[in-house]
Tab-separated table of C-alpha atoms in Angstrom:
chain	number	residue	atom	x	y	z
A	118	UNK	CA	-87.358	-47.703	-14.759
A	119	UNK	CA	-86.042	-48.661	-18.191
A	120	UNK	CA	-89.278	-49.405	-19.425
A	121	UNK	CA	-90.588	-45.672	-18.665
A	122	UNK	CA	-87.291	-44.112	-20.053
A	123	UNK	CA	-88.227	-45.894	-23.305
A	124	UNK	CA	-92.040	-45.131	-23.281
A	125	UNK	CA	-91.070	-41.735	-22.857
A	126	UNK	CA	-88.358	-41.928	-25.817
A	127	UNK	CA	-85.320	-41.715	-23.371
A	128	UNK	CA	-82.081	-43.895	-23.648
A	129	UNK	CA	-81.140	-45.138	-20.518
A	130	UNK	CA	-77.119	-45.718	-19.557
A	131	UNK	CA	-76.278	-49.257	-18.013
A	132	UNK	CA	-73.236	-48.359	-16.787
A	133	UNK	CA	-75.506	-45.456	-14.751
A	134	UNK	CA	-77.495	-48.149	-12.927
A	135	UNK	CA	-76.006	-49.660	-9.994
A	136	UNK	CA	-77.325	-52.492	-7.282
A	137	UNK	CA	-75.744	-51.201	-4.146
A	138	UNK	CA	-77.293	-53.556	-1.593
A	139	UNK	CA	-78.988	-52.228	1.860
A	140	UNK	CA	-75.741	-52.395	3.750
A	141	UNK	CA	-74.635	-48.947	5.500
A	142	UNK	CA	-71.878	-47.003	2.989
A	143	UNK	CA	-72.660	-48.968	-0.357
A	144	UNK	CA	-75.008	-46.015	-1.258
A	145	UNK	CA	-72.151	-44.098	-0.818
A	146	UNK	CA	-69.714	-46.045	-2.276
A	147	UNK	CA	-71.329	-46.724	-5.741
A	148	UNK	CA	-72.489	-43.075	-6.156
A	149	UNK	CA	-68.614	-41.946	-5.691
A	150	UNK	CA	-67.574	-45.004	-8.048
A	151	UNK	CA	-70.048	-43.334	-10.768
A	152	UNK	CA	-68.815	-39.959	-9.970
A	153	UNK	CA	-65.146	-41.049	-10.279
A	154	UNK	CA	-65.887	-41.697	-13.724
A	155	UNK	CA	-66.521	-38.664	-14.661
A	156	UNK	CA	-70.160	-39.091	-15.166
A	157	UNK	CA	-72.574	-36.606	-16.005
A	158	UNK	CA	-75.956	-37.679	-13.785
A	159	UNK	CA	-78.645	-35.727	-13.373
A	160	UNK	CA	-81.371	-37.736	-11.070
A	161	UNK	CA	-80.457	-40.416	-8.330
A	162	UNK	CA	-82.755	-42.894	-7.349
A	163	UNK	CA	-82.552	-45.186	-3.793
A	164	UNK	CA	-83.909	-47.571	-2.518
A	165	UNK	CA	-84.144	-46.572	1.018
A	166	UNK	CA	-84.337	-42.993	2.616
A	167	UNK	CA	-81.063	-43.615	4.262
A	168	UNK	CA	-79.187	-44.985	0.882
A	169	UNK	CA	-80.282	-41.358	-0.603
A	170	UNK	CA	-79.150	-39.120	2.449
A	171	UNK	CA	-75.404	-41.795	2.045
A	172	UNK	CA	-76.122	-39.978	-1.975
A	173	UNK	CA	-76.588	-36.796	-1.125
A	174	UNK	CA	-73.770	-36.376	0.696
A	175	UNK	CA	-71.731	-37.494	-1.799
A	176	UNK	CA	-73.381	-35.140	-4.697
A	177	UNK	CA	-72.781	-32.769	-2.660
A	178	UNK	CA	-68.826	-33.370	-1.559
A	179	UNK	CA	-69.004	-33.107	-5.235
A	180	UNK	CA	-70.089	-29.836	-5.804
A	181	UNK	CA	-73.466	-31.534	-7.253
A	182	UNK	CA	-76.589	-29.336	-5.032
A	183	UNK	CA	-79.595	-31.541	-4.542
A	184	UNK	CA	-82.278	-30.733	-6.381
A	185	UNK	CA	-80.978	-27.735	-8.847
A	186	UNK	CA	-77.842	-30.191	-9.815
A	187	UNK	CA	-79.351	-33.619	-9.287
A	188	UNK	CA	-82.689	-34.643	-8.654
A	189	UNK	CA	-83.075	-37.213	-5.430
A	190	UNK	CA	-85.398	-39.741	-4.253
A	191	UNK	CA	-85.665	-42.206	-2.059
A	192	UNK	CA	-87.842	-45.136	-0.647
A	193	UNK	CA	-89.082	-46.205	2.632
A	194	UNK	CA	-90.766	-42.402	3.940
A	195	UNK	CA	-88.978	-42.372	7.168
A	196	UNK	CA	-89.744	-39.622	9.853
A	197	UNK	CA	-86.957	-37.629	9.164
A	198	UNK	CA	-87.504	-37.555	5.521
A	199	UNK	CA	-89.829	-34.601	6.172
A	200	UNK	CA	-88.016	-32.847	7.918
A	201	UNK	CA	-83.960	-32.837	6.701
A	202	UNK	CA	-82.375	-29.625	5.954
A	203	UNK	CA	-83.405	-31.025	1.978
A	204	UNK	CA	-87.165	-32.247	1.519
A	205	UNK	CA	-86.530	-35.887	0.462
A	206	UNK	CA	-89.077	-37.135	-2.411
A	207	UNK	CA	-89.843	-40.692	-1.346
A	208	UNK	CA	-92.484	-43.881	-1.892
A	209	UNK	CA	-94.186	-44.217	1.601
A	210	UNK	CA	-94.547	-47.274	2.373
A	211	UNK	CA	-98.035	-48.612	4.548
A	212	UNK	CA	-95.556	-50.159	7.735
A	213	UNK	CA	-98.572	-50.639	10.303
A	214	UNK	CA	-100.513	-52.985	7.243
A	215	UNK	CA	-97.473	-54.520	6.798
A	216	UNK	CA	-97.095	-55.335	10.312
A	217	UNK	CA	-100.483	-56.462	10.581
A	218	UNK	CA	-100.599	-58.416	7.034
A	219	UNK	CA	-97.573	-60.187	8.782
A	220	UNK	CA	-99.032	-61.371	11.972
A	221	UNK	CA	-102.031	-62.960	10.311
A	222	UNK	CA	-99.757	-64.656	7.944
A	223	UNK	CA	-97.898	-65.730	10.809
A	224	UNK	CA	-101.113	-66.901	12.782
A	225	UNK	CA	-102.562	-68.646	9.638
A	226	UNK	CA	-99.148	-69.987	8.782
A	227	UNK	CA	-99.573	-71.706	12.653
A	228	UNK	CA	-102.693	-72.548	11.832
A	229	UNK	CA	-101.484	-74.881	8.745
A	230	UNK	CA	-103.499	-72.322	6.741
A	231	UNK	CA	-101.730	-71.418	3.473
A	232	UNK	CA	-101.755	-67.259	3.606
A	233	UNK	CA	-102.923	-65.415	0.474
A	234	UNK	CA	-100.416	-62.949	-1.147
A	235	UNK	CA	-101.221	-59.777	-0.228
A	236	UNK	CA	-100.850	-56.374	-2.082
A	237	UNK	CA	-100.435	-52.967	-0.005
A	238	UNK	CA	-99.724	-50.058	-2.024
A	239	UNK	CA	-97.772	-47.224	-1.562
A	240	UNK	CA	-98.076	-43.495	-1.973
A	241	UNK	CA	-95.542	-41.235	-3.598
A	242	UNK	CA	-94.560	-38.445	-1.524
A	243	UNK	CA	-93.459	-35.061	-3.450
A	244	UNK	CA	-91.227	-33.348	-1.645
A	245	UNK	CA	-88.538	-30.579	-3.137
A	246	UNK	CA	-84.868	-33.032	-3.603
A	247	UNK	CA	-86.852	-34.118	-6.552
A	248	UNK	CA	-86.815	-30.940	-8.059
A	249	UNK	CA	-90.679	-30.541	-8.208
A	250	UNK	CA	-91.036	-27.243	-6.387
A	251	UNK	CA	-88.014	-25.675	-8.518
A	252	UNK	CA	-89.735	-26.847	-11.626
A	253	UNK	CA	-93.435	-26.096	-10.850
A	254	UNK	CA	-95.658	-24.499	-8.576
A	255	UNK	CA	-97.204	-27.506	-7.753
A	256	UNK	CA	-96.373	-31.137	-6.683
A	257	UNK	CA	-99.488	-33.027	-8.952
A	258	UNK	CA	-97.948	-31.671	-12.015
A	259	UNK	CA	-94.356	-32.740	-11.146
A	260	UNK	CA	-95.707	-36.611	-10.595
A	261	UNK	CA	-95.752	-37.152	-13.935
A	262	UNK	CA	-91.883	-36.483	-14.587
A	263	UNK	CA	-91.130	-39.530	-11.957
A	264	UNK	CA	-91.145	-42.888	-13.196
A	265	UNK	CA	-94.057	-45.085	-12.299
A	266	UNK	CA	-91.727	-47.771	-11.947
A	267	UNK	CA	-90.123	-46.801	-8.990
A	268	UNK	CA	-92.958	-47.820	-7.360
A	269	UNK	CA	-93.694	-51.127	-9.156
A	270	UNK	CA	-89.827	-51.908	-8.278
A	271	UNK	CA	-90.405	-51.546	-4.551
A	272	UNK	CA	-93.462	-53.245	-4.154
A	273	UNK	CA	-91.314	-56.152	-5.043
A	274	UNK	CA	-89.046	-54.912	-2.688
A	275	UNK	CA	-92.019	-54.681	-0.139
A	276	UNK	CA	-93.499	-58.568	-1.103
A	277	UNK	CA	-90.022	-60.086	-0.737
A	278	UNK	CA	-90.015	-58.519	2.614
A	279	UNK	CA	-93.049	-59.753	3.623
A	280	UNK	CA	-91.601	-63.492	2.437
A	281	UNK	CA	-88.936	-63.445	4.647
A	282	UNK	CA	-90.737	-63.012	7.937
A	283	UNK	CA	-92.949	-65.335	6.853
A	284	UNK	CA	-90.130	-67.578	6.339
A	285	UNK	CA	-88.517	-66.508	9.719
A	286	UNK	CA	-92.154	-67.101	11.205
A	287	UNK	CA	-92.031	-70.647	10.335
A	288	UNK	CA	-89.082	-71.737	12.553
A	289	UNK	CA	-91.004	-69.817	15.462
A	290	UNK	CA	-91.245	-72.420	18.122
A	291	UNK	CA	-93.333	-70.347	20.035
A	292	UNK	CA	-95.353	-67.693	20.977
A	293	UNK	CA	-92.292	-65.496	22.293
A	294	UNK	CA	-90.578	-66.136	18.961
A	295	UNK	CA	-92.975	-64.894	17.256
A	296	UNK	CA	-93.776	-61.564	18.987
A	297	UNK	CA	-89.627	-61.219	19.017
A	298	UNK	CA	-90.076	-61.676	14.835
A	299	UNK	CA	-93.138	-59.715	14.465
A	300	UNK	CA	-91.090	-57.215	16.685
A	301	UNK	CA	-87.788	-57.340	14.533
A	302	UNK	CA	-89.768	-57.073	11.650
A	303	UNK	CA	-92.100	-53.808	12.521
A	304	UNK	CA	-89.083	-52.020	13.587
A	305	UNK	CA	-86.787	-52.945	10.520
């Protein structure tokens, strides 16, 4: 994020970024600690779908409309990110391959077989909290005003994921453990 802000000659405000965690209510709580400041913000960007709706209802208790006051995006491309009363512009992420790249981690992980980092890429997903169909007519030429490293940030988020069941897969003692892992994990 701060390295596209600068490439594109923008200052970016410290104070403006915030690590809220993936706990329910921190999205909420850190957007009305920056908006009890009396800051001026004009884009939010979370890290899951649900941090962004905890946002948006915030903005909005605020007075801020999403996307004409503040532009809103969010990460993760859940179902219902299509089809809120607000469009929500997310990063969707590839769950089934990530399910899958799991389970043969897991299996070659049982196997004494050291697994291979994997990369699965993601696909950004216009929709209008973003702003893009206020601004243009259409979504391609809005994709340039989001920063590419949104989605460089959460494929970290994505490989750390994948790291922790891996982790979690190699205390599985057995074969029920593992399905109840690889279970936990696909529906997280």
């Amino acid at each position: 994020f701060r390295q596209t802000m600068s490439q594109r000659g923008k200052k970016t405000d410290e104070d403006l970024i915030v690590h809220a965690g993936f706990d329910f209510g921190n999205a909420e709580r850190e957007t009305r600690n920056i908006l009890g400041k009396g800051e001026k913000i004009d884009c939010v960007i979370c890290a899951s779908d649900s941090m962004a709706m905890e946002a948006k209802a915030v903005l909005e208790s605020h007075g801020i409309i999403v996307p004409h006051g503040c532009a809103l995006t969010g990460f993760d491309d859940i179902p219902t990110a299509a089809v809120l009363p607000f469009e929500l512009t997310t990063v969707h992420q590839p769950l089934r391959e990530m399910g899958l790249a799991a389970a043969i981690m897991a299996l070659q992980l049982l196997n004494n077989i050291s697994p291979e980092d994997q990369v699965l890429h993601t696909k950004l997903v216009i929709r209008s909290s973003c702003g893009c169909s206020v601004l243009s007519s259409s979504p391609d030429d809005c994709a340039d005003k989001l920063p590419d490293a949104i989605q460089r940030r959460h494929q970290q988020k994505r490989e750390h994921y994948l790291r922790m069941i891996g982790v979690r897969l190699l205390g599985a003692s057995d074969e029920q453990d593992i399905k109840s892992i690889l279970h936990e994990g696909l529906s997280n």
